[in-house]
Amino acid sequence: MTPATSAHPARSSALRRGLQGIPLRALILFLCFLWTLPTAGLLISSFRQRSAITSSGWWTVFAHPFEFTQWTLDNYQLVLTSDGMGRAFLNSLLVSIPATVIPITIAAFAAYALAWMQFPGRRWIFAGIVALMVVPLQMSLIPMLRIYTQMGLNGTFLGIWLAHTGFGLPLAIYLLHSSIAGLPKEIIESAAVDGAGHFSTFSRLVVPLSLPAIASFAIFQFLWTWNDLLVALVFLGTRPDVAVVTARLSELVGSRGQDWHILTAGAFITMVIPLLVFFSLQRYFVRGLLAGSVKG
Amino acid sequence: MQGASTAEESSLLDSQPARILRPILGLTAIFAAFGWSTGFMRDPNAPAWQLLLVALAIGVLGVWTLFFLANDLVSRFPRLWAERIRPYIFVGPGLLLLFAYLVFPTVQTLYLSFLDARSQRWVGWQNYQFAFTDRTMLIAFRNNLLWLVLVTGISVSLGLLIAVLVDRVRWEPLAKSLIFLPMAISFVGASVIWRFMYAFQPPGRPQIGLLNAIWTGLGGNPIGWLQTQPLNTFALIVIMIWLQTGFCMVILSAAVKSVPSELLEAARIDGANEIEIFFQVIIPYVSKTVMTVATTVVILVLKVFDIVYVMTSGQFGTEVIANRMYSEMFRFRHFGRGSALAVILLIAVLPVMIGNIRSWRRAQ
Amino acid sequence: MNPTPRPLSLSLSLVLATSLFACAPQPQQPDTAGARQRVTIFGAFVEEDARRFEASMRPFEEQTGIQVEYEGSGDFETLITVRMEGGDPPDIIAFPQPGLMVEYAREGRLVDLGEVLDSQQLSQGYRSFWLDLGTVDDTLVGVWYRASVKSLVWYPVPQFEEAGYEIPETWDELLALSDQIVADGGTPWCIGIESSGATGWVGTDWIEDILLRTSGPEVYDQWVSNEIPFNDPRVKEAFEKMGEIWLNPDYVLGGTVGILTTPFGDAANPMFEEPPGCYLHRQASFLPVFLPPEVEPGRDIDFFYLPPINPEHGRPVMGAGDVMSMVNDRPEVRQVMEYLTTAEAGRAWAEAGGFLSPHNDADLDWYPDDLTRAQAELLRDADTFRFDGSDMMPGAVGTGTFWTGIVDYLSGRDLDTVLLEIQRSWPQD
C-alpha cells in the first residue's frame, strides 16, 4: 500500500495545474459515493433485524443512528456459527489459491511463448484463445464430468483446480499476453545477447516486469474462483468435507430463499478475504517499473 | 528456482544418461505427488494447516517445477532440436488444458446443436431456426446488443477516466478500493444489494427500495423497476456496469501508470493542458490495453447470465442469449437448443476476434 | 441419450490419462472402514430440512448398518442434470416435483419399483392417487415421501372475527365475502407473485386450483399432459375465474402492479397491520416460514380450505411434495427404498415440523401443532389429490411460458393470445 505519489517531481507539478483541486476531488468523490451507495445499503442492512429489513428502508437508520436497539449482530452470528462454516472457509482457500496460481503460471509461460518465441502456428493458437474466451463453461460441465467420473477425479481438489484452470486460461493468456508483448524489445534482446536462455529471461526479467498485469489478473482470478458456486457444486459437491463458502451460504439461505437477511451478512463475511487479496496486491500497481530503463 | 541450465551448456556431445534421467525422475515424482494429493486432500482427519501446505506445495510450486524440469529436459537435446521444441514446452500445458476443457466440449456442442432435445435424432438447422424466429429470442438479441454497447462503452470509459483521475490524488488506493468493491461481492450478494435498490411497495406504504423511496419522495408513483419494460433491461445493465467498472479501472490503471513520466513532462513543457495530455499522450499510450479491456468486457457481457438469471430469469422482456442457453440446458433440458445458442455466442465473438488478430499482426 | 460419441470421449480420456494423470490413483473412499455399505440420496431440501431427513433415516441405519448419505442443493435441477448426464448419478433421487421423474422414467433411467417393492404393502400404505402419481406408463418409478398442501386461504384471525366475517364454504360465498369487505371500506385480497426469476408460479398455483374445481381431476390430468391444449375454453374459463379477483382493483391491495411487484414472501404482511391491509391470502402450507417472527400461526393467522366451485368435483386438494426414485439397483439401495415406503421413515421429520406424510399409517399425533394437523386432515379427507400441474409439465412450459403467460395476462395482454402462445411453446416430440 505505497501510494506512488510525490516521488516524481513531474507529478507534483502536475498537481498544481490543469484539472485538479476542488473539481477533480469532487468528481472522484461523487463517483466513489455512487459506487459505494448500494454496498453501504447492504452493510447497514446486515446489522438490522430481519423484520426491520423488510419493513423500512435501510437509510431510515440515519434518523436516529444511536438508538442501539435497532442494531443487531444476529445475522453475523448465524452465519459464523452455522455448522461447517470454518471448514467451508478452509475449503474455499484450498480451491482458490491453487486455482489462481496454476492458471497464472501456465498462462504466463504460454503468453511469453506467443509473444517472444518463433514457432509455427502461433497466430492460429492466439486466434483460438480469443475465441475460446467466449465458450460458456456451462457447455463443458457435462462432458468434463463424464471424464472425471471415468478417472476418479470427481469431488477431488485437483479436479476443481484443473477445471478452474481450464476455464480461466483463455482470459489469463489473453491479458498477460497483451502486457508481456508490450515489454520493450530492447530489454528482451539485450538479455539474449547476455547469453540468457528463454527460461531465465522469462523468470528473471519478464515476470518481474509484468508484475502489475500478473497481480491484477491474480486478483480477478482469485475473486472468480472464490465467488464461484456452479463449478464448485458440480465438481466438488455439497458434502461438508469439501463444500466451499458459497455453497454453504446458498444452503443457509434456504431452499425457498426466504432467509436472505442471512445473505446480507454472508456477503460481507465472504468479501473479507478477496479484499485482503486486493490490498496485499495493491503495492504492485506502482508507477514506473520501466521508467528510466528505456530511452523514451 | 535458480540455476536454469541454459541452451549454451548443452551441446551435441552432452548426453549423459544421468543428466537426462534427473528431469525425467523429477517429472514422474511430480505426477505421483498430484495423484497422491487427490486422496490426501479428502482426508477428513488431516489438520487444516497440513491441507493448506499440501495445496500450496502442489498447486503453487508443483506447476512451476513442472515447467522447470521440462525445460531442463529439453535443454539436454541437441541444440537445434531444443530450440524447436522449447516453445511447445512453454505453450504445451496451456494448450492441453484448453483442448480438454474448452475445445473438446465446443466441438461436441457444435455436434449436439444439430440434434434434438435429448440428442437422439438429427434435426439439421431446426434449433438455429428456433433461435432466429422465436419471439423471446429476438428480444434476447436486441437486449444483448444493448448490453454490449452500453456496458462496454460506459464501463471502459468510466474505468479509464477513474484510472487517470485517481492517479492524481493522494488517497488513490482508497478511491480505487471503493470502485473495485463490487467485484469482490459474489453475484448472489450483488443481487441482494440491488433488490434493496429496486424493491417495490404499493403506493402509500413505506418504500424499502432506495430508488422508489427517492422517486416517491419527489411525488411520483412507485415504479416496478424490474417489471416495467424497457426500463428493466436498463436496470439490469446498470448492475453490470457497476460490477465491471472496477475490473476496467484496475487493468487500465496499471497501464496508465506505465506511461513514462518523461513523456508527460515533455508534453507539459510544450504547454499542453491536462485535457490535451489525456487525449494526445495517455490515450495513445494505453490504447492497446483499452482494446484488451474492451474485448474482455465484450466477452463477459456476451456470457452474462447470472444477473439476469437471479433478478428476472429473463422474464418481462429482459432475456439475453446466455441466460436462455442456461435455461434450455438445465431447466428445459433441451440440449439441442442450448447447444445452438452456445454456438451462436461463439459466432458473435468472431468480429472481436478478427479485430484482435489484426492488431496483433500489426504489433508483430 | 448419449451426447458424447463414445470413441471420442474414450480417446480423449486416454490422451489425458497418459499425459497428465499417468499415476493418478483412484481416490480413496473417505471412510476407511470400507465395509459399511453406503447409499447416496440427492434431493432439493437443505439445511434444517436435510437434518430432519437424516434424523428420520437414523433408525434404519442403526438397524441395518447401511449408511444413508443425503446430499441436497438449492440448485437441484441444474446439478441433477449435470450428474445424470455426467455419469455420476446418486443411488436415489428425491425429486421435488414429478415432472423430471417422468422424463427420466421415459428415458429408462429409473428402476421399476414394481420389481422391488411389495405391491400389497404399497396399496395398503398409500391411497391410490399417490401410487398413480408415482407411475409412468404403467410402471411404478417413484414413491411419495413428503407432501404439502397448496389449496389454502390464510386470514388474520382476530381482525377477521372482530369484523364478524364467516368462513366461506363455496366460491360464491368467497366472492360475497370479498364484496362485503370492500363495502366495509377494506381490501379483501393480498396477492404477490414476485419471485425474481420464478415470478409467475403463484399464478400457476391459482389456475391449477381453480381448474381442479371447475372441470375436475380428469380434465386436469389431460391438461397437464397437453391432451387438452392451453387455449381450450375450460382453461380460459379458469383464467377468467382468477381474473374475477386478480383484475378487480377494489379486491387486491396495490392492484395488478402490486401483484406483479410484491415479493410472494412479503405479500401476507399487510394482514397484520392496523387496520388490516387485507383479509385473505391464498398460499401453500409453507406460508408461516415467511411471516414476521412476532406472528404466531394458529393464534394470529389461520387458514381455510379454498372452497369448491363446481359441486360435482367435490373437495380436491392441490399440493406438492418429494418423490423418491431409484437409479442404481443394488441390494442395499432396495433396502433403503423399502424403508422409505413405511410411515416410520417420516416420523422424526413429522415430529420436528414442516412435514406431511402421504402414508396411511402416519399418526396425526406425530405432528407438532394444530395447524399442521389440520393440514394433514385436509390431505387425509381429500376426495382427490393432484400435484402442482406446472411442475409436471415440460420445463419449457412449466417453468417458462406458463409463468410468463401469467405475467402477460396481468400486464393486460389479450387472454386468447397469451394462451395460444403458451400452447405453441409446448415441446413437439
XYZ file of N, CA, C and O in Angstrom, chain C residues 80-198:
476
model
N -28.697 -32.091 -10.876
C -29.126 -33.456 -11.189
C -28.949 -33.698 -12.683
O -28.538 -34.785 -13.111
N -29.214 -32.661 -13.493
C -28.990 -32.796 -14.928
C -27.527 -33.106 -15.205
O -27.196 -34.062 -15.910
N -26.645 -32.294 -14.603
C -25.220 -32.482 -14.850
C -24.764 -33.852 -14.363
O -24.036 -34.566 -15.047
N -25.243 -34.258 -13.180
C -24.754 -35.519 -12.637
C -25.313 -36.718 -13.399
O -24.604 -37.705 -13.600
N -26.549 -36.640 -13.827
C -27.109 -37.757 -14.588
C -26.413 -37.873 -15.944
O -26.045 -38.955 -16.366
N -26.252 -36.745 -16.632
C -25.603 -36.789 -17.949
C -24.120 -37.086 -17.807
O -23.494 -37.614 -18.708
N -23.546 -36.689 -16.680
C -22.109 -36.859 -16.480
C -21.743 -38.237 -15.977
O -20.584 -38.510 -15.687
N -22.730 -39.110 -15.852
C -22.435 -40.477 -15.453
C -22.077 -40.626 -13.992
O -21.375 -41.547 -13.603
N -22.559 -39.707 -13.152
C -22.243 -39.763 -11.729
C -23.547 -39.645 -10.930
O -23.690 -38.758 -10.107
N -24.521 -40.531 -11.205
C -25.832 -40.354 -10.569
C -25.829 -40.821 -9.115
O -25.021 -41.672 -8.742
N -26.727 -40.243 -8.290
C -26.903 -40.767 -6.940
C -27.672 -42.089 -7.002
O -28.233 -42.431 -8.040
N -27.704 -42.835 -5.886
C -28.460 -44.090 -5.879
C -29.958 -43.833 -5.915
O -30.715 -44.530 -6.575
N -30.369 -42.820 -5.143
C -31.791 -42.496 -5.061
C -31.940 -40.992 -5.284
O -31.158 -40.208 -4.761
N -32.924 -40.605 -6.073
C -33.193 -39.179 -6.270
C -34.486 -38.830 -5.545
O -35.489 -39.529 -5.691
N -34.437 -37.762 -4.755
C -35.659 -37.241 -4.141
C -36.115 -36.063 -4.988
O -35.655 -34.938 -4.801
N -37.004 -36.318 -5.951
C -37.453 -35.251 -6.850
C -38.392 -34.302 -6.122
O -39.347 -34.750 -5.489
N -38.158 -32.999 -6.230
C -39.094 -32.049 -5.623
C -40.359 -31.889 -6.466
O -41.334 -31.322 -5.999
N -40.329 -32.338 -7.711
C -41.558 -32.433 -8.484
C -41.443 -33.596 -9.455
O -40.346 -33.976 -9.848
N -42.608 -34.167 -9.845
C -42.535 -35.383 -10.648
C -42.227 -35.170 -12.121
O -41.981 -36.135 -12.822
N -42.215 -33.918 -12.576
C -42.000 -33.677 -13.999
C -40.712 -34.302 -14.506
O -40.686 -35.019 -15.507
N -39.624 -34.043 -13.777
C -38.323 -34.563 -14.173
C -38.301 -36.087 -14.015
O -37.694 -36.793 -14.813
N -39.009 -36.580 -12.981
C -39.078 -38.028 -12.764
C -39.698 -38.703 -13.986
O -39.202 -39.735 -14.454
N -40.763 -38.096 -14.519
C -41.425 -38.654 -15.692
C -40.448 -38.730 -16.866
O -40.338 -39.749 -17.546
N -39.685 -37.639 -17.060
C -38.737 -37.628 -18.178
C -37.687 -38.720 -18.025
O -37.393 -39.455 -18.971
N -37.120 -38.826 -16.818
C -36.085 -39.847 -16.612
C -36.669 -41.252 -16.755
O -36.009 -42.156 -17.257
N -37.912 -41.421 -16.300
C -38.536 -42.737 -16.416
C -38.682 -43.113 -17.886
O -38.377 -44.233 -18.281
N -39.108 -42.142 -18.705
C -39.284 -42.443 -20.133
C -37.950 -42.694 -20.813
O -37.889 -43.388 -21.817
N -36.880 -42.108 -20.261
C -35.561 -42.375 -20.846
C -34.977 -43.677 -20.310
O -33.842 -44.043 -20.626
N -35.739 -44.345 -19.450
C -35.293 -45.641 -18.962
C -34.185 -45.575 -17.934
O -33.383 -46.492 -17.820
N -34.134 -44.484 -17.161
C -33.036 -44.372 -16.202
C -33.431 -44.751 -14.788
O -32.607 -44.739 -13.887
N -34.737 -44.995 -14.567
C -35.188 -45.285 -13.211
C -35.595 -46.751 -13.107
O -36.093 -47.349 -14.064
N -35.365 -47.295 -11.929
C -35.669 -48.710 -11.711
C -37.175 -48.904 -11.542
O -37.849 -48.098 -10.899
N -37.712 -49.972 -12.144
C -39.118 -50.326 -11.990
C -39.347 -50.810 -10.565
O -38.876 -51.873 -10.177
N -40.059 -50.006 -9.766
C -40.214 -50.348 -8.353
C -41.188 -51.497 -8.146
O -41.231 -52.094 -7.077
N -41.982 -51.802 -9.162
C -42.859 -52.954 -9.075
C -42.060 -54.226 -8.820
O -42.547 -55.173 -8.189
N -40.817 -54.245 -9.325
C -39.952 -55.406 -9.140
C -39.336 -55.418 -7.748
O -38.848 -56.446 -7.293
N -39.315 -54.250 -7.121
C -38.540 -54.107 -5.895
C -39.435 -54.159 -4.657
O -39.083 -54.767 -3.644
N -40.612 -53.538 -4.756
C -41.442 -53.368 -3.562
C -42.658 -54.289 -3.615
O -43.114 -54.687 -4.687
N -43.184 -54.561 -2.444
C -44.348 -55.439 -2.309
C -45.614 -54.649 -2.634
O -45.979 -53.719 -1.918
N -46.303 -55.040 -3.712
C -47.435 -54.227 -4.183
C -48.581 -54.224 -3.169
O -49.307 -53.240 -3.046
N -48.724 -55.315 -2.443
C -49.808 -55.356 -1.469
C -49.559 -54.337 -0.359
O -50.454 -53.606 0.052
N -48.317 -54.300 0.085
C -47.946 -53.343 1.138
C -48.182 -51.915 0.662
O -48.655 -51.074 1.414
N -47.838 -51.687 -0.590
C -47.993 -50.346 -1.135
C -49.453 -49.939 -1.163
O -49.805 -48.835 -0.750
N -50.316 -50.828 -1.641
C -51.720 -50.427 -1.761
C -52.359 -50.282 -0.384
O -53.344 -49.560 -0.232
N -51.797 -50.948 0.624
C -52.298 -50.707 1.983
C -51.758 -49.384 2.522
O -52.438 -48.691 3.260
N -50.560 -49.073 2.168
C -49.892 -47.922 2.761
C -50.299 -46.585 2.156
O -50.246 -45.555 2.814
N -50.685 -46.597 0.870
C -50.954 -45.326 0.204
C -52.311 -45.339 -0.476
O -52.738 -46.369 -0.987
N -52.967 -44.195 -0.500
C -54.190 -44.095 -1.297
C -53.808 -44.121 -2.764
O -52.710 -43.726 -3.152
N -54.768 -44.585 -3.575
C -54.416 -44.932 -4.956
C -53.829 -43.749 -5.725
O -52.955 -43.926 -6.567
N -54.283 -42.528 -5.423
C -53.760 -41.414 -6.235
C -52.270 -41.178 -5.996
O -51.566 -40.712 -6.871
N -51.783 -41.532 -4.818
C -50.341 -41.394 -4.574
C -49.561 -42.348 -5.469
O -48.521 -41.999 -6.019
N -50.074 -43.570 -5.591
C -49.380 -44.550 -6.428
C -49.471 -44.141 -7.896
O -48.514 -44.277 -8.653
N -50.660 -43.603 -8.283
C -50.801 -43.151 -9.670
C -49.797 -42.044 -9.979
O -49.231 -41.989 -11.068
N -49.593 -41.155 -8.991
C -48.675 -40.033 -9.211
C -47.228 -40.504 -9.337
O -46.378 -39.776 -9.829
N -46.956 -41.714 -8.849
C -45.590 -42.230 -8.957
C -45.440 -43.187 -10.118
O -44.392 -43.800 -10.281
N -46.501 -43.315 -10.928
C -46.485 -44.289 -12.017
C -46.346 -43.577 -13.357
O -47.044 -42.598 -13.611
N -45.438 -44.058 -14.179
C -45.261 -43.507 -15.518
C -45.439 -44.642 -16.517
O -44.749 -45.665 -16.423
N -46.356 -44.483 -17.459
C -46.629 -45.516 -18.464
C -46.790 -46.889 -17.806
O -46.122 -47.862 -18.193
N -47.642 -46.966 -16.801
C -47.954 -48.225 -16.112
C -46.787 -48.832 -15.347
O -46.847 -49.994 -14.960
N -45.729 -48.083 -15.148
C -44.615 -48.591 -14.345
C -44.452 -47.705 -13.121
O -44.367 -46.480 -13.257
N -44.387 -48.327 -11.947
C -44.178 -47.545 -10.732
C -42.703 -47.170 -10.636
O -41.842 -48.053 -10.575
N -42.402 -45.877 -10.654
C -40.995 -45.463 -10.589
C -40.706 -44.570 -9.395
O -39.549 -44.263 -9.117
N -41.750 -44.139 -8.653
C -41.484 -43.244 -7.535
C -42.455 -43.473 -6.400
O -43.632 -43.762 -6.633
N -41.952 -43.387 -5.167
C -42.853 -43.445 -4.017
C -42.826 -42.105 -3.307
O -41.771 -41.485 -3.158
N -43.996 -41.667 -2.873
C -44.109 -40.356 -2.258
C -43.658 -40.399 -0.819
O -44.065 -41.265 -0.054
N -42.814 -39.454 -0.494
C -42.229 -39.442 0.835
C -42.782 -38.288 1.661
O -43.044 -38.420 2.838
N -42.935 -37.157 1.025
C -43.392 -35.973 1.754
C -44.427 -35.249 0.920
O -44.344 -35.232 -0.303
N -45.409 -34.639 1.583
C -46.431 -33.897 0.857
C -46.582 -32.504 1.464
O -46.218 -32.269 2.612
N -47.093 -31.582 0.669
C -47.503 -30.290 1.221
C -48.800 -29.910 0.530
O -49.113 -30.423 -0.542
N -49.554 -29.025 1.170
C -50.887 -28.677 0.676
C -50.871 -27.246 0.177
O -50.322 -26.363 0.830
N -51.452 -27.029 -0.988
C -51.429 -25.675 -1.548
C -52.786 -24.983 -1.525
O -52.848 -23.767 -1.615
N -53.885 -25.753 -1.440
C -55.219 -25.160 -1.591
C -55.691 -24.471 -0.313
O -56.730 -24.841 0.228
N -54.957 -23.504 0.166
C -55.315 -22.867 1.438
C -55.494 -21.376 1.260
O -54.787 -20.750 0.482
N -56.467 -20.824 1.997
C -56.609 -19.372 2.069
C -56.341 -18.962 3.521
O -57.000 -19.457 4.439
N -55.362 -18.100 3.712
C -54.989 -17.672 5.062
C -55.713 -16.384 5.409
O -55.995 -15.567 4.528
N -56.017 -16.226 6.706
C -56.680 -14.983 7.130
C -56.200 -14.622 8.537
O -55.835 -15.496 9.318
N -56.223 -13.316 8.874
C -55.789 -12.899 10.212
C -56.931 -13.116 11.214
O -57.968 -12.465 11.117
N -56.763 -14.035 12.151
C -57.871 -14.488 12.992
C -58.559 -13.365 13.796
O -59.758 -13.147 13.639
N -57.826 -12.603 14.643
C -58.532 -11.620 15.493
C -59.289 -10.576 14.667
O -60.465 -10.310 14.943
N -58.647 -10.036 13.617
C -59.284 -8.998 12.810
C -60.503 -9.555 12.075
O -61.529 -8.893 11.945
N -60.374 -10.773 11.619
C -61.432 -11.438 10.881
C -62.660 -11.603 11.766
O -63.796 -11.310 11.381
N -62.390 -12.065 12.986
C -63.515 -12.291 13.916
C -64.119 -10.970 14.361
O -65.339 -10.836 14.488
N -63.256 -10.005 14.588
C -63.720 -8.692 15.046
C -64.691 -8.073 14.038
O -65.682 -7.469 14.413
N -64.377 -8.251 12.753
C -65.253 -7.710 11.717
C -66.490 -8.584 11.523
O -67.411 -8.201 10.807
N -66.494 -9.746 12.156
C -67.665 -10.617 12.085
C -67.792 -11.369 10.775
O -68.900 -11.703 10.356
N -66.673 -11.662 10.116
C -66.745 -12.381 8.845
C -66.848 -13.885 9.082
O -66.354 -14.407 10.080
N -67.501 -14.552 8.125
C -67.678 -16.008 8.219
C -66.756 -16.704 7.216
O -66.479 -16.166 6.142
N -66.345 -17.911 7.564
C -65.530 -18.683 6.628
C -66.412 -19.156 5.475
O -67.426 -19.808 5.695
N -66.050 -18.819 4.220
C -66.891 -19.188 3.083
C -66.771 -20.679 2.763
O -65.697 -21.257 2.875
N -67.894 -21.268 2.361
C -67.904 -22.699 2.040
C -67.979 -22.946 0.535
O -67.768 -24.064 0.092
N -68.327 -21.920 -0.224
C -68.354 -22.065 -1.686
C -67.650 -20.863 -2.312
O -67.405 -19.858 -1.652
N -67.350 -21.002 -3.601
C -66.678 -19.921 -4.335
C -67.539 -18.655 -4.315
O -67.031 -17.548 -4.129
N -68.874 -18.827 -4.487
C -69.760 -17.657 -4.484
C -69.721 -16.958 -3.137
O -69.726 -15.730 -3.068
N -69.678 -17.757 -2.076
C -69.590 -17.139 -0.741
C -68.259 -16.390 -0.592
O -68.204 -15.347 0.058
N -67.216 -16.943 -1.207
C -65.902 -16.292 -1.145
C -65.956 -14.919 -1.810
O -65.452 -13.925 -1.277
N -66.631 -14.870 -2.986
C -66.757 -13.585 -3.675
C -67.672 -12.640 -2.890
O -67.411 -11.438 -2.805
N -68.739 -13.209 -2.285
C -69.637 -12.376 -1.480
C -68.881 -11.771 -0.309
O -69.050 -10.589 0.029
N -68.023 -12.592 0.314
C -67.209 -12.090 1.432
C -66.302 -10.956 0.950
O -66.162 -9.920 1.619
N -65.686 -11.153 -0.242
C -64.820 -10.110 -0.785
C -65.600 -8.811 -0.971
O -65.126 -7.724 -0.616
N -66.830 -8.923 -1.514
C -67.657 -7.726 -1.712
C -67.977 -7.056 -0.386
O -67.972 -5.825 -0.271
N -68.246 -7.902 0.600
C -68.594 -7.349 1.921
C -67.418 -6.555 2.499
O -67.597 -5.464 3.039
N -66.208 -7.111 2.339
C -65.013 -6.419 2.861
C -64.848 -5.071 2.156
O -64.555 -4.053 2.786
N -65.089 -5.073 0.821
C -64.985 -3.815 0.075
C -66.024 -2.825 0.598
O -65.726 -1.650 0.842
N -67.250 -3.329 0.824
C -68.321 -2.460 1.321
C -67.973 -1.886 2.687
O -68.341 -0.751 3.010
N -67.225 -2.673 3.488
C -66.821 -2.188 4.819
C -65.628 -1.243 4.739
O -65.089 -0.829 5.772
N -65.192 -0.946 3.515
C -64.083 0.007 3.358
C -62.715 -0.643 3.398
O -61.697 0.054 3.448
N -62.641 -1.975 3.377
C -61.346 -2.647 3.400
C -60.972 -3.174 2.029
O -61.678 -2.966 1.044
N -59.820 -3.832 1.974
C -59.397 -4.511 0.758
C -59.333 -5.991 1.084
O -58.676 -6.364 2.055
N -60.025 -6.852 0.309
C -60.053 -8.260 0.702
C -58.741 -9.015 0.501
O -58.285 -9.698 1.402
N -58.113 -8.875 -0.664
C -57.034 -9.794 -1.009
C -55.647 -9.168 -0.977
O -55.468 -8.025 -1.378
N -54.692 -9.978 -0.530
C -53.281 -9.659 -0.697
C -52.713 -10.683 -1.649
O -52.786 -11.886 -1.385
N -52.173 -10.233 -2.774
C -51.559 -11.162 -3.719
C -50.217 -10.589 -4.153
O -50.120 -9.418 -4.508
N -49.190 -11.410 -4.084
C -47.873 -11.002 -4.565
C -47.233 -12.176 -5.266
O -47.195 -13.266 -4.716
N -46.784 -11.976 -6.486
C -46.229 -13.119 -7.217
C -44.770 -12.909 -7.565
O -44.172 -13.749 -8.227
N -44.173 -11.796 -7.124
C -42.784 -11.541 -7.494
C -41.900 -12.585 -6.813
O -41.973 -12.796 -5.618
N -41.080 -13.264 -7.604
C -40.210 -14.290 -7.049
C -38.952 -14.306 -7.896
O -38.527 -15.350 -8.377
N -38.381 -13.128 -8.103
C -37.261 -12.878 -9.028
C -37.398 -13.731 -10.286
O -38.332 -13.553 -11.050
N -36.506 -14.676 -10.483
C -36.518 -15.439 -11.727
C -37.743 -16.300 -11.920
O -38.090 -16.653 -13.032
N -38.412 -16.642 -10.819
C -39.542 -17.562 -10.923
C -40.876 -16.841 -10.857
O -41.906 -17.463 -10.598
